[in-house]
Coordinates of C-alpha atoms in Angstrom, one line a residue:
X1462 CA 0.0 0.0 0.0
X1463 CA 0.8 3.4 -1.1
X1464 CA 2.6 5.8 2.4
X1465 CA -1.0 7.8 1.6
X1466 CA -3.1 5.1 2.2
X1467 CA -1.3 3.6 5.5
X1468 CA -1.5 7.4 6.7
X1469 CA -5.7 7.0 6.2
X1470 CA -5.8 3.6 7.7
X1471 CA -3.7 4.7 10.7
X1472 CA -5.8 7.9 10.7
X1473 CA -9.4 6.3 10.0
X1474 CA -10.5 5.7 13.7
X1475 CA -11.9 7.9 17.0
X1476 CA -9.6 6.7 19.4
X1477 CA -5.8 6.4 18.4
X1478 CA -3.3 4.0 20.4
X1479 CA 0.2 5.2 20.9
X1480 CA 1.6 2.8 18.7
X1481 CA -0.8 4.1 15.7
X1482 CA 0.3 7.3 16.6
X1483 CA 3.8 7.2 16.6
X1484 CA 3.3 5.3 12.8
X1485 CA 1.4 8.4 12.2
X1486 CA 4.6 10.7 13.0
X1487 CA 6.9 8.7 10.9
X1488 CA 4.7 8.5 7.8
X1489 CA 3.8 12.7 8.0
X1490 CA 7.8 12.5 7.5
X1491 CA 7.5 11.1 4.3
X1492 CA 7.3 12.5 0.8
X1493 CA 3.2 12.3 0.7
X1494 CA 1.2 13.1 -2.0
X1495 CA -0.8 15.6 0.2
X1496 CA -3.6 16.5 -2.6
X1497 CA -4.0 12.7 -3.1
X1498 CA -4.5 11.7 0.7
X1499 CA -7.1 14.5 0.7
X1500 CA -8.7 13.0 -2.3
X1501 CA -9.0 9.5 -0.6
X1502 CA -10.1 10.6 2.8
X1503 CA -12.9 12.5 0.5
X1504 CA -13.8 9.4 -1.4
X1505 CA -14.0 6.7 1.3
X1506 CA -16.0 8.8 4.0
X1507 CA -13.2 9.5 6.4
X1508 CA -12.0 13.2 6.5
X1509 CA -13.2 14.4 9.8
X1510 CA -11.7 11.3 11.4
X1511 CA -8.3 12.3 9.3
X1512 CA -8.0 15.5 10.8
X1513 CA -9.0 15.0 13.7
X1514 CA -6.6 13.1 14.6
X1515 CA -3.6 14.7 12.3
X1516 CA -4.7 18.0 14.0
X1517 CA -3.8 16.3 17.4
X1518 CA -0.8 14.3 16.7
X1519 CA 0.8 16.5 14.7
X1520 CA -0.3 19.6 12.9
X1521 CA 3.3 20.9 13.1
X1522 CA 4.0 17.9 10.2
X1523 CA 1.3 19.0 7.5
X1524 CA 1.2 21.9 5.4
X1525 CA -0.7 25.2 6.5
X1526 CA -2.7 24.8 3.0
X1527 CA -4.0 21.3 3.6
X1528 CA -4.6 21.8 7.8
X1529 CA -7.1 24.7 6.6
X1530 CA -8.8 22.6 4.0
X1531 CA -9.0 19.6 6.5
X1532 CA -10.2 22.0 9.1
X1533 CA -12.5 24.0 7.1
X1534 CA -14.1 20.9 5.6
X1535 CA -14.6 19.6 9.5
X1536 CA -16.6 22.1 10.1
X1537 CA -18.9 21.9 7.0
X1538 CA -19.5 18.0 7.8
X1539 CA -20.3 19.5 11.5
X1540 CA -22.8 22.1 10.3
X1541 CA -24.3 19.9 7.7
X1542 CA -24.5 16.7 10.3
X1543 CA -26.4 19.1 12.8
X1544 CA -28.9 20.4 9.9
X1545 CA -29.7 16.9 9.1
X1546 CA -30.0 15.6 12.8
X1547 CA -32.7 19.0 12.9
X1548 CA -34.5 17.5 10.2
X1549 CA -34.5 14.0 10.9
X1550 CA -36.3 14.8 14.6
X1551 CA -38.8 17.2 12.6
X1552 CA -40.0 14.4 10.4
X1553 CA -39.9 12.1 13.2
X1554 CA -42.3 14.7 14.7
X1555 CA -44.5 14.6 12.2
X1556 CA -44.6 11.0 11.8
X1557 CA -45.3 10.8 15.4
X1558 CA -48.4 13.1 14.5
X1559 CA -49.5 10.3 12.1
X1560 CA -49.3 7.2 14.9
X1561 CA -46.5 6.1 12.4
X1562 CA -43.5 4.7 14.9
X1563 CA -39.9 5.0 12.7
X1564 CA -37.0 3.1 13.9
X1565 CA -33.8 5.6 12.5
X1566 CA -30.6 3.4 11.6
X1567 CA -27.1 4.7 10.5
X1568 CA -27.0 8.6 9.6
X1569 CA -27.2 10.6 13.0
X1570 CA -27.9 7.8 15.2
X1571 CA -24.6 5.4 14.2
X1572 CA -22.5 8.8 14.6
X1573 CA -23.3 9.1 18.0
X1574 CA -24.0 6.1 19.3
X1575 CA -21.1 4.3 17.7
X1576 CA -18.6 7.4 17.2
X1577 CA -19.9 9.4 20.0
X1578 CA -19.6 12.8 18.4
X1579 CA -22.2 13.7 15.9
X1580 CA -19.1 15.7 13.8
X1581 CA -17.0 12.7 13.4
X1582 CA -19.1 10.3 11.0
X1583 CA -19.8 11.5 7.6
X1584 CA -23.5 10.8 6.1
X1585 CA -25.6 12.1 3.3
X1586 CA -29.0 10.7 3.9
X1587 CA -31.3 9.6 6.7
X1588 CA -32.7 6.0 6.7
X1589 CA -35.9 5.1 8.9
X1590 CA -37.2 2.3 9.0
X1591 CA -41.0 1.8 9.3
X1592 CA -44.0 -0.6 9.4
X1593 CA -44.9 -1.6 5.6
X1594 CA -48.6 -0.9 6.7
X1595 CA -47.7 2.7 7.1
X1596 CA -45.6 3.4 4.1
X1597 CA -48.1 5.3 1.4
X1598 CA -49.2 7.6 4.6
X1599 CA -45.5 8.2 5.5
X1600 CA -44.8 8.8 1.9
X1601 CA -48.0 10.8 1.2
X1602 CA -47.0 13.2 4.5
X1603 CA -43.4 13.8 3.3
X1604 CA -44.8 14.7 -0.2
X1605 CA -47.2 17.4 1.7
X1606 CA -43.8 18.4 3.5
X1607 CA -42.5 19.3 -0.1
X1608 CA -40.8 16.0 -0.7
X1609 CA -40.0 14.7 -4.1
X1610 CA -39.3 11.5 -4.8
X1611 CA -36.0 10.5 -6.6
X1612 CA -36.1 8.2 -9.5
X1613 CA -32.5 6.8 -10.5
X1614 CA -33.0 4.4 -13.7
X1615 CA -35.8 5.9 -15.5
X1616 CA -36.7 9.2 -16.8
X1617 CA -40.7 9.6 -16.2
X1618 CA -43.1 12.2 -17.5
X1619 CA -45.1 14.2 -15.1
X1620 CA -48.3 12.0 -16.1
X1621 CA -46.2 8.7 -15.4
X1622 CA -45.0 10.1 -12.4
X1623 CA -48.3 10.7 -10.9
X1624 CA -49.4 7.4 -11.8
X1625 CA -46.0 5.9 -10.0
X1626 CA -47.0 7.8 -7.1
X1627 CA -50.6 6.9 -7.0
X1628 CA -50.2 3.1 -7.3
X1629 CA -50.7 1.2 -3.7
X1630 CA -48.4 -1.3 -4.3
X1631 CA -45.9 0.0 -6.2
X1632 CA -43.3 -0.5 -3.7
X1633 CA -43.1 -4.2 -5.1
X1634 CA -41.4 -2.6 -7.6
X1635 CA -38.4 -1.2 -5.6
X1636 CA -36.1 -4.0 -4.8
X1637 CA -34.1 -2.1 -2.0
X1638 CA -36.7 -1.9 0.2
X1639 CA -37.0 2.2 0.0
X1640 CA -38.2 5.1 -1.1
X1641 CA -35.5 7.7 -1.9
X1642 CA -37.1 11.4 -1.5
X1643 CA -35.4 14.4 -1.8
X1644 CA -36.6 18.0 0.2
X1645 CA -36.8 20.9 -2.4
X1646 CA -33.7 22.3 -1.8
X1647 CA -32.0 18.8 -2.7
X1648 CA -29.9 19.4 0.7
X1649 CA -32.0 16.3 2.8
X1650 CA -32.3 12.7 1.0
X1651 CA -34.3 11.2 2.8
X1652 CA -34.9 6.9 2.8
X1653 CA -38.1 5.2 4.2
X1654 CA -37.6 1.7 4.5
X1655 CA -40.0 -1.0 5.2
X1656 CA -37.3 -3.6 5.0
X1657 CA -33.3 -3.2 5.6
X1658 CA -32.0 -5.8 3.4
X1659 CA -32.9 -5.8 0.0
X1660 CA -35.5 -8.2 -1.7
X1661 CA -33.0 -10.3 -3.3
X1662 CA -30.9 -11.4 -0.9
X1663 CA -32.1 -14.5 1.5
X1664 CA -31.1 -12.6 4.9
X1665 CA -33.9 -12.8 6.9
X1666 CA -33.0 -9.8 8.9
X1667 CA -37.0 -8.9 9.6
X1668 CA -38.5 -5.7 10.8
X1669 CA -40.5 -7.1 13.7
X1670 CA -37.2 -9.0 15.0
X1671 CA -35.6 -4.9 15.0
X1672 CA -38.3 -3.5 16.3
X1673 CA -37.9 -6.4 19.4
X1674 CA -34.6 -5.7 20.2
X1675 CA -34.5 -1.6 19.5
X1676 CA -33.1 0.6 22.0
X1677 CA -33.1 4.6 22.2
X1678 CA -30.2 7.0 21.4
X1679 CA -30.3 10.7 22.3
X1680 CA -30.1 13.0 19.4
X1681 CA -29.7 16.8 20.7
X1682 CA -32.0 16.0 23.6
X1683 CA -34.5 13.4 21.9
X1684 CA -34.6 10.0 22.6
X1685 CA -34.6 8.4 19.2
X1686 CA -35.6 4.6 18.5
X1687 CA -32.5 2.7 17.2
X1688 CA -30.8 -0.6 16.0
X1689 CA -29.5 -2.2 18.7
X1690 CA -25.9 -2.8 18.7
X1691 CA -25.5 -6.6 17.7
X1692 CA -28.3 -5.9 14.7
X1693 CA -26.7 -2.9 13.6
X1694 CA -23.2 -5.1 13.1
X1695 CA -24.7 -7.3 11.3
X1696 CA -26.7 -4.9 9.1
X1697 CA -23.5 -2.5 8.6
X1698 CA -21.5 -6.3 7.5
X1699 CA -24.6 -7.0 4.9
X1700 CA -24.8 -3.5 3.9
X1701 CA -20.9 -3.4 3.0
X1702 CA -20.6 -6.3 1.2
X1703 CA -23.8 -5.6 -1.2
X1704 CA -21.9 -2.4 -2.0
X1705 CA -18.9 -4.4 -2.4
X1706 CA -16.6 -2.7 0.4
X1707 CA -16.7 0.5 -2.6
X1708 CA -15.9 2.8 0.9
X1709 CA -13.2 2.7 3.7
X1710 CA -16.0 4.4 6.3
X1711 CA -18.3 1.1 6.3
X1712 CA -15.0 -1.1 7.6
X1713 CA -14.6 2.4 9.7
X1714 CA -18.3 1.6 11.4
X1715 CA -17.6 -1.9 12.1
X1716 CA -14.4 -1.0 13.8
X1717 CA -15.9 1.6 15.5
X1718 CA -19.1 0.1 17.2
X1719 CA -16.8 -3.4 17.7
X1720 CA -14.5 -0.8 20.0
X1721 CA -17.1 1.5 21.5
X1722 CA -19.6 -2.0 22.5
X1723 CA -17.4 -4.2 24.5
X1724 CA -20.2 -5.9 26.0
X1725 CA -21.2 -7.1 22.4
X1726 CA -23.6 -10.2 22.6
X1727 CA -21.3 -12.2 20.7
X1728 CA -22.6 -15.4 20.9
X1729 CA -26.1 -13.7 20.1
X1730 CA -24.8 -12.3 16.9
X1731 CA -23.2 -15.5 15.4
X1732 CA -25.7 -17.7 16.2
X1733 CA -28.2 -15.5 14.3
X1734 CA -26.0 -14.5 11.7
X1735 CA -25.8 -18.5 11.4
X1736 CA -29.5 -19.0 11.5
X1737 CA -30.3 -16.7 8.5
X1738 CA -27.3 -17.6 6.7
X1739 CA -25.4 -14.8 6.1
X1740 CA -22.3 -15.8 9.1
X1741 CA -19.9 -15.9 5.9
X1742 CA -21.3 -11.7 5.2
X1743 CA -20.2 -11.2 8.7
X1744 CA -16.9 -12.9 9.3
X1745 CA -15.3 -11.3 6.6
X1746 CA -16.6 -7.9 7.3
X1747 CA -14.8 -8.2 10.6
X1748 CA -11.7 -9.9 9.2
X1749 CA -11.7 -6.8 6.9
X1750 CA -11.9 -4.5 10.2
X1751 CA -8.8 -6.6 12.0
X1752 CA -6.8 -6.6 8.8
X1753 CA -7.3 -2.9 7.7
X1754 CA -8.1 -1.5 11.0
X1755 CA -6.8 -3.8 13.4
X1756 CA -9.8 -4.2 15.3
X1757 CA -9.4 -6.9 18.3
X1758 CA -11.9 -9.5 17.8
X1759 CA -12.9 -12.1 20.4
X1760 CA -11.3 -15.9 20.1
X1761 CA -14.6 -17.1 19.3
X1762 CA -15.0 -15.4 16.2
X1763 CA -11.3 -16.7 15.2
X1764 CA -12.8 -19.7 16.2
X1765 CA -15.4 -19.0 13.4
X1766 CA -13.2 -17.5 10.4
X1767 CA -10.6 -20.8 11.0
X1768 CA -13.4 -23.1 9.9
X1769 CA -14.2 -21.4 6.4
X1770 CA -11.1 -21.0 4.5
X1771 CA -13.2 -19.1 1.7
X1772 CA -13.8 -16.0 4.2
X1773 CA -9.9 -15.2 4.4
X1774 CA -10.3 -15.2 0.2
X1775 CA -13.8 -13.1 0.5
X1776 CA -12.0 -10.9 2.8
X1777 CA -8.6 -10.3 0.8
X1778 CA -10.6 -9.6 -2.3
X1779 CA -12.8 -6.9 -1.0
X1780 CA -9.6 -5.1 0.1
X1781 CA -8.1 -5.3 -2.9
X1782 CA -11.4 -3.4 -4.7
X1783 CA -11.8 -1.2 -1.7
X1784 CA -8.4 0.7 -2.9
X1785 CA -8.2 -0.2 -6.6
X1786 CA -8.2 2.5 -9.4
X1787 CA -11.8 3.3 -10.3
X1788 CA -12.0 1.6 -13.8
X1789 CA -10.8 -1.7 -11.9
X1790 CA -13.8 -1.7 -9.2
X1791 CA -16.0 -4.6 -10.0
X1792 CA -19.0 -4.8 -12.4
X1793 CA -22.3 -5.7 -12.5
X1794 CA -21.5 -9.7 -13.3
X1795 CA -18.1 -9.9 -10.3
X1796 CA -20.7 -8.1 -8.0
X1797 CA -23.7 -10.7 -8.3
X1798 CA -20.5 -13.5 -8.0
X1799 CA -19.1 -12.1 -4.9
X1800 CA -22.9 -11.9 -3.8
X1801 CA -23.1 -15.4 -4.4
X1802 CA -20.1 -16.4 -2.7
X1803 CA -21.2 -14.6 0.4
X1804 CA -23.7 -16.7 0.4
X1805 CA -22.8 -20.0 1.4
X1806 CA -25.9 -22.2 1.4
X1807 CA -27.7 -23.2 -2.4
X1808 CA -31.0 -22.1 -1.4
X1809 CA -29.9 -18.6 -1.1
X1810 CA -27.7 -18.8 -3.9
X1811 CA -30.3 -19.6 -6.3
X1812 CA -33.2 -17.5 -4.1
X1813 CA -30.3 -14.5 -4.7
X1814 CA -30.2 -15.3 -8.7
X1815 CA -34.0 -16.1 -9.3
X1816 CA -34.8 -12.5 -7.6
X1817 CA -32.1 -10.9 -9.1
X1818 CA -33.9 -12.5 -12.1
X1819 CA -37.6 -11.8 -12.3
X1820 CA -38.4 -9.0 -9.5
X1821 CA -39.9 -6.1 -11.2
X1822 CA -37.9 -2.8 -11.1
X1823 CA -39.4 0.4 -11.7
X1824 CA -38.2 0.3 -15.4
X1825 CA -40.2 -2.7 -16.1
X1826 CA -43.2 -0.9 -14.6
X1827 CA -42.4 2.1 -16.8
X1828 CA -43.2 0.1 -19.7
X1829 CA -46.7 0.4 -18.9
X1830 CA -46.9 3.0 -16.9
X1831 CA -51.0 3.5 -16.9
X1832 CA -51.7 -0.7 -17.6
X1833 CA -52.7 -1.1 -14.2
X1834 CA -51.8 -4.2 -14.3
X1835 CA -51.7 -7.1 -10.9
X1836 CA -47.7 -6.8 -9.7
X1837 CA -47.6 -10.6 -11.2
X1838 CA -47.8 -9.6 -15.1
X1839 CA -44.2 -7.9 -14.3
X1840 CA -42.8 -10.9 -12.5
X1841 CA -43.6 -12.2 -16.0
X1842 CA -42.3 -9.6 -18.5
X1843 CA -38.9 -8.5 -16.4
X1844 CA -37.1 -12.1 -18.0
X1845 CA -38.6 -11.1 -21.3
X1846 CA -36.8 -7.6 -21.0
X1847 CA -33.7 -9.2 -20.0
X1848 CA -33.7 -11.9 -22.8
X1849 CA -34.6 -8.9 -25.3
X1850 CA -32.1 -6.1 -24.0
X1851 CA -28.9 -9.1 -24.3
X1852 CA -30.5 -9.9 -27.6
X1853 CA -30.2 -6.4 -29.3
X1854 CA -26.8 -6.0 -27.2
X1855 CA -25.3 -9.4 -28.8
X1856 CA -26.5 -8.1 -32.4
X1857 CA -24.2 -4.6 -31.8
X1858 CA -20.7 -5.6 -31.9
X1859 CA -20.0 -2.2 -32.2
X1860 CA -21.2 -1.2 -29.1
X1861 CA -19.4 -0.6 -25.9

């Protein structure tokens, strides 16, 4: 690894040991590529932890021009954190109004109850999690607020998007689990969840089991319902490897809530994570917070990694992406493989590929937009799309 990247890694936590910081001195004595650390740091999620702690260990060591940046950039995180922690509790507000309950996961809530400092943890959107009895109210109230909702993959008219928006069940349709709205001035994304794991994967990680074993955080003087430590580590290992490890932060939160909960339920979390098959999804996400991070895990998760050779392999490979240039990061065919190796019963392998397969999208229901058509017709026509869209793309060489 690269003297810029070591200086992240060493740099990428809340709580620096003396050994760490001493590396730290030693490699701010190097010829660094200062513009490029800054670059990283922006990429993978991690600048206020980087100056945070280069600010403390030695601000002496790094030039005047990058300190500022660093520090100026702190403070913007700070300010932006705050204004969406103030908006989360608003909507929260409202949906208390509404008898909706919310459960809030990541954003605001992992920053403080895993990083302790609201300023430290670097988010964009706000994810709550609600019952899927409640979701066209909760939707319908935010589009009162002045909400819009985001569409990623298709374009839609005005009139389609009406229609999208008036259907009751199209939430089928969305195979994250989540509607992605958007305030009007495009500074709060906001995502309601009525699942956390996305459709086609065989994790049973079920709302009612969250909503069991939810605690409360404090969010500037509100008690907030959140995950609950030993769900949210297994949520943050799914969530990482879906995205493929594609940002240092997500190892960052692992190591981070492994450090700041030493009462962890362990035995709690494996056997679960055994029960709904995904104890390969978090073995390796640990693995990659020991070997990056050098979080201390507990003998009987060595115990665990030992018996599965492939996790070691899982783990190496998603550290390789996790720094690689950005034309090398993995496509759409070596994603749905490493999801498949994650995976290490059959039944979810082929439950991952079959859904992958045939659940509707919102571009399938864009086809039809006004059909009204039962959700089953597009179970039907998505492997016709697919068969049709590799068709015309096998018949143009040409294309790229």
């Amino acid at each position: 690894m690269t003297p810029e990247i070591n200086l992240l890694l060493c740099c990428s936590t809340t709580k620096i040991e003396p050994l760490k910081a001493e590396e730290v001195q030693s490699l701010v004595q190097q010829e660094l590529d200062w513009p490029k650390l800054i670059r990283l740091a922006t990429s993978h999620g991690v600048k206020p932890l980087l100056y945070q702690n280069l600010s403390k260990i030695c601000p002496e060591a790094v030039p005047p021009a990058i300190l500022t940046q660093l520090q100026k950039d702190f403070r913007t995180n700070a300010l932006r954190n705050l204004h969406l922690t103030k908006e989360l509790l608003k909507i929260l507000d409202i949906f208390t109004e509404h008898n909706i309950p919310a459960l809030c996961f990541k954003g605001p809530t992992l920053a403080v109850s895993t990083y302790g400092d609201l300023s430290l943890r670097q988010f964009s959107d706000l994810d709550i999690l609600i019952h899927e009895r409640d979701l066209v109210k909760a939707r319908d109230l935010m589009l009162n607020q002045g909400f819009q909702m985001r569409f990623h993959v298709i374009e839609l008219t005005e009139k389609e998007e009406a229609a999208f928006i008036g259907s009751k069940n199209i939430h089928q349709f969305v195979r994250e689990c989540a509607y992605e709205m958007e305030n009007k001035q495009g500074n709060v994304l906001l995502e309601i969840h009525w699942e956390v794991i996305p459709k086609y994967f065989a994790f049973p990680l079920k709302p009612e089991y969250l909503w069991e074993n939810s605690q409360t955080v404090t969010l500037l003087g509100t008690n907030v319902a959140n995950l609950s430590p030993e769900d949210t580590l297994l949520l943050l290992c799914i969530h990482g490897a879906k995205d493929c490890w594609d940002k240092l932060n997500r190892v960052c939160d692992i190591a981070e809530l492994v450090r700041t909960h030493p009462q962890l339920a362990w035995e709690k979390v494996l056997e679960q994570a055994k029960r709904q098959g995904s104890d390969r999804v978090l073995l390796h996400g640990l693995l990659l917070a020991h070997k990056l991070l050098g979080t201390s895990l507990p003998k009987l998760v060595w115990q665990k990694i030992k018996r599965d050779s492939t996790i070691g392999a899982i783990a190496t490979q998603a550290q390789k992406w996790l720094f690689c240039k950005r034309q090398e990061r993995p496509n759409g065919m070596q994603q749905s493989l490493f999801h498949l190796q994650i995976q290490p019963r059959w039944r979810d392998k082929l439950w991952y590929t079959f859904n992958l397969s045939v659940t509707p999208t919102p571009s399938d229901w864009a086809l039809l937009p006004h059909a009204n058509l039962p959700p089953v017709f597009y179970y039907l026509l998505r492997p016709l799309r697919i068969f049709r869209k590799q068709a015309v793309y096998k018949e143009s060489p040409g294309q790229t």
